[in-house]
JSON list of C-alpha atoms in Angstrom, two decimals:
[
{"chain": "A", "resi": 109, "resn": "UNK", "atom": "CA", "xyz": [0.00, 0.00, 0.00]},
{"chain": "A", "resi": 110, "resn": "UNK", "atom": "CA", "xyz": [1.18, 3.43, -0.84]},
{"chain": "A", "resi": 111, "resn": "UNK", "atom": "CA", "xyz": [1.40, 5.60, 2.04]},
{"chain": "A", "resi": 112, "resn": "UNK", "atom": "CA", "xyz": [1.53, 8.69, 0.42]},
{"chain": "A", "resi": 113, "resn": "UNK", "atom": "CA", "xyz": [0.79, 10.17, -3.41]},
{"chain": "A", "resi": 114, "resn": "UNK", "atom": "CA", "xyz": [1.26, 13.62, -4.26]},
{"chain": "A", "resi": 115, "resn": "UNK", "atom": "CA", "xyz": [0.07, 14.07, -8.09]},
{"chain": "A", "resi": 116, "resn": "UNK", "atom": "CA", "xyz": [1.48, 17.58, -9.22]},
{"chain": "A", "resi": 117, "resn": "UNK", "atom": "CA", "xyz": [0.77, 18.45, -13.18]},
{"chain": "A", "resi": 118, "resn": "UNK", "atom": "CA", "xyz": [3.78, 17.24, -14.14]},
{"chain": "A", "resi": 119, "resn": "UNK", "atom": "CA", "xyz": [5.19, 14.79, -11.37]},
{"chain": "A", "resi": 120, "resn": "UNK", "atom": "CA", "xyz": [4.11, 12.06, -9.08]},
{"chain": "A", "resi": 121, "resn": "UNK", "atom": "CA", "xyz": [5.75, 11.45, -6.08]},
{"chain": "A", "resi": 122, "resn": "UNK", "atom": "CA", "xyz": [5.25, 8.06, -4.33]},
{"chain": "A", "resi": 123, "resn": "UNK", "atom": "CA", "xyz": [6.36, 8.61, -0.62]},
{"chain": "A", "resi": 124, "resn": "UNK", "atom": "CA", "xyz": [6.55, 5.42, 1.85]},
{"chain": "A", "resi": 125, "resn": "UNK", "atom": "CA", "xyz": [6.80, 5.73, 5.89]},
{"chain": "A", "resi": 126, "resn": "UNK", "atom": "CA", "xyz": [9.45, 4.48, 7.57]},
{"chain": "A", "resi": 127, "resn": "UNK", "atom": "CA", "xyz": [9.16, 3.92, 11.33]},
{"chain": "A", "resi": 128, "resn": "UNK", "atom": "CA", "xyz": [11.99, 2.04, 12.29]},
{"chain": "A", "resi": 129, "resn": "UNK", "atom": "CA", "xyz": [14.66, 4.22, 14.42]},
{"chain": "A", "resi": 130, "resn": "UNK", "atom": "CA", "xyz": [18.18, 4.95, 12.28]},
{"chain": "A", "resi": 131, "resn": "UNK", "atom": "CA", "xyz": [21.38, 3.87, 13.70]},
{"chain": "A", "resi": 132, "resn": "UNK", "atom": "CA", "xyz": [24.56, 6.27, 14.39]},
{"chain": "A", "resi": 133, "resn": "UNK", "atom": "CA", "xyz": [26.38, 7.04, 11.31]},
{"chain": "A", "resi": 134, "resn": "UNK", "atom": "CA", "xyz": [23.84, 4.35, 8.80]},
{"chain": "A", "resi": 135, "resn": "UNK", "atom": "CA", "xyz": [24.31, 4.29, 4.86]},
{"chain": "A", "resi": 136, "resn": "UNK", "atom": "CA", "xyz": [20.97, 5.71, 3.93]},
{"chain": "A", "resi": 137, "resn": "UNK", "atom": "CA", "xyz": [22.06, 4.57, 0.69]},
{"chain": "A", "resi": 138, "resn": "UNK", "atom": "CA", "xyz": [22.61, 0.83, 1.68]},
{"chain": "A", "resi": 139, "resn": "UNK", "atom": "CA", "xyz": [19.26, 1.36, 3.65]},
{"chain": "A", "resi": 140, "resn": "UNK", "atom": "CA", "xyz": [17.44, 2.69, 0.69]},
{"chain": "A", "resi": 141, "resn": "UNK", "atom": "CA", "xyz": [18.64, 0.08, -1.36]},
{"chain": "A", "resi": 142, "resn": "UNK", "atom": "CA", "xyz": [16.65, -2.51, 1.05]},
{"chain": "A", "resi": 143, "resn": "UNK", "atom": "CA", "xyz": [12.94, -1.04, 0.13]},
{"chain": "A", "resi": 144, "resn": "UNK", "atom": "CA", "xyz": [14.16, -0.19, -3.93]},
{"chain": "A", "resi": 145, "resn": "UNK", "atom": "CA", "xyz": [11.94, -3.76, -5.03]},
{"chain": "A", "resi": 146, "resn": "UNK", "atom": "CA", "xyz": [8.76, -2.37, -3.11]},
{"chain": "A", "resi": 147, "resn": "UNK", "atom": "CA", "xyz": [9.15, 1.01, -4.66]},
{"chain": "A", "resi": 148, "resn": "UNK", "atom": "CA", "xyz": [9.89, -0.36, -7.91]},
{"chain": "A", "resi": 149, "resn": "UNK", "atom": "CA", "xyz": [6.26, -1.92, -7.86]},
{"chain": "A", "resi": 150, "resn": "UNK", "atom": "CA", "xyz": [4.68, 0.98, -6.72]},
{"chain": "A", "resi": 151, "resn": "UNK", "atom": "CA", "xyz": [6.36, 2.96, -9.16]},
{"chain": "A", "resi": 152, "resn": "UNK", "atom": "CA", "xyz": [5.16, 0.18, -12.22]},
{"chain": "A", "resi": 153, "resn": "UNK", "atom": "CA", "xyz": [1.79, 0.81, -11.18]},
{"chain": "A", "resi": 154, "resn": "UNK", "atom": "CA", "xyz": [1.58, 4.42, -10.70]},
{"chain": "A", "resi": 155, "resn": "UNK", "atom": "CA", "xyz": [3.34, 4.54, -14.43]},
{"chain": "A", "resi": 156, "resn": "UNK", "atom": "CA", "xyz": [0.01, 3.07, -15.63]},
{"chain": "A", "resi": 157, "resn": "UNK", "atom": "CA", "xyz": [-2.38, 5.47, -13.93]},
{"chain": "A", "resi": 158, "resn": "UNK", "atom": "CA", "xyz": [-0.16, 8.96, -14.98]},
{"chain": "A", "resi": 159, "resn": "UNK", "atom": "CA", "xyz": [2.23, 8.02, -18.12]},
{"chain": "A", "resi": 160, "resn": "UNK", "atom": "CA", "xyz": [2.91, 11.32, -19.04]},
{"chain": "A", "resi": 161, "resn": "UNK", "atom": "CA", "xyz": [4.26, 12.39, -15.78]},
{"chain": "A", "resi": 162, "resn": "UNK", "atom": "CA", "xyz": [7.66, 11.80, -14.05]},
{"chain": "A", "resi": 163, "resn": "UNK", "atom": "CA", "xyz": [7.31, 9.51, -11.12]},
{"chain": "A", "resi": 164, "resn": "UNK", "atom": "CA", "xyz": [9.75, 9.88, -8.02]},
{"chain": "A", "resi": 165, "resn": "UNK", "atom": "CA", "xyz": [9.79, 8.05, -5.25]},
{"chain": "A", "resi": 166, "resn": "UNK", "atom": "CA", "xyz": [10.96, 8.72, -1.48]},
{"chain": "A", "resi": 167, "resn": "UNK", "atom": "CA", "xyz": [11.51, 7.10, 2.04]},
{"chain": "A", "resi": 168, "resn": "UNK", "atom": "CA", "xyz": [10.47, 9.29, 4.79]},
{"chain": "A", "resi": 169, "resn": "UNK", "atom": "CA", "xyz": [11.97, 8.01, 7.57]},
{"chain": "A", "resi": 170, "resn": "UNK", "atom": "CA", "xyz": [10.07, 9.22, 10.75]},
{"chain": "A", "resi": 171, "resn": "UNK", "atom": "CA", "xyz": [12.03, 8.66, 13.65]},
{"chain": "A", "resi": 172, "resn": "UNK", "atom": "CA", "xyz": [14.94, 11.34, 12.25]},
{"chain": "A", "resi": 173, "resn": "UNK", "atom": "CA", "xyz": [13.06, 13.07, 10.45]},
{"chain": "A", "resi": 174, "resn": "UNK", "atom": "CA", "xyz": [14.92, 12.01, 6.76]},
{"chain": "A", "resi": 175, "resn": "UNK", "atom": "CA", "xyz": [13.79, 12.09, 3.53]},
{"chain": "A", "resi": 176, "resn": "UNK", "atom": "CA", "xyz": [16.29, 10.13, 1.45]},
{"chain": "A", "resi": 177, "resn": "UNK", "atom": "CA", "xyz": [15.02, 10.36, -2.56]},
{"chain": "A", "resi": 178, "resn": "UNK", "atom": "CA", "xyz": [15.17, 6.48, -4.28]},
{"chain": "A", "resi": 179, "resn": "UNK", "atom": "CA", "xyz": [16.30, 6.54, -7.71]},
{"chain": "A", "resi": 180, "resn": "UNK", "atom": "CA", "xyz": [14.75, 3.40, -10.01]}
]
């Protein structure tokens, strides 16, 4: 489930929750990298609702707050 869609005129942006609490010094990166096959999917399918627009997806993680933008 999506937690969050944001449909602009010419953008999408697919943002997912993260609760879990960040360690000291953690690779966002490397973390990112963990959730890339859910976003993928979520991506796929909002490609089929809004074709024309550019679709980006993000990881909010809560407990810092961080936003940490996932490229596909």
């Amino acid at each position: 489930i999506i937690d969050r869609l944001v449909v602009n005129n010419d953008e999408v942006m697919i943002l997912d929750y993260k609760t879990r609490p960040l360690e000291a010094g953690q690779d966002l990166g490397e973390l990112a990298a963990q959730f890339r096959p859910q976003l993928a999917l979520y991506k796929e399918a909002v490609c089929l609702i809004y074709p024309e627009r550019t679709i980006k997806t993000l990881l909010i993680f809560t407990s810092a707050p961080v936003r940490v933008d996932v490229q596909l």
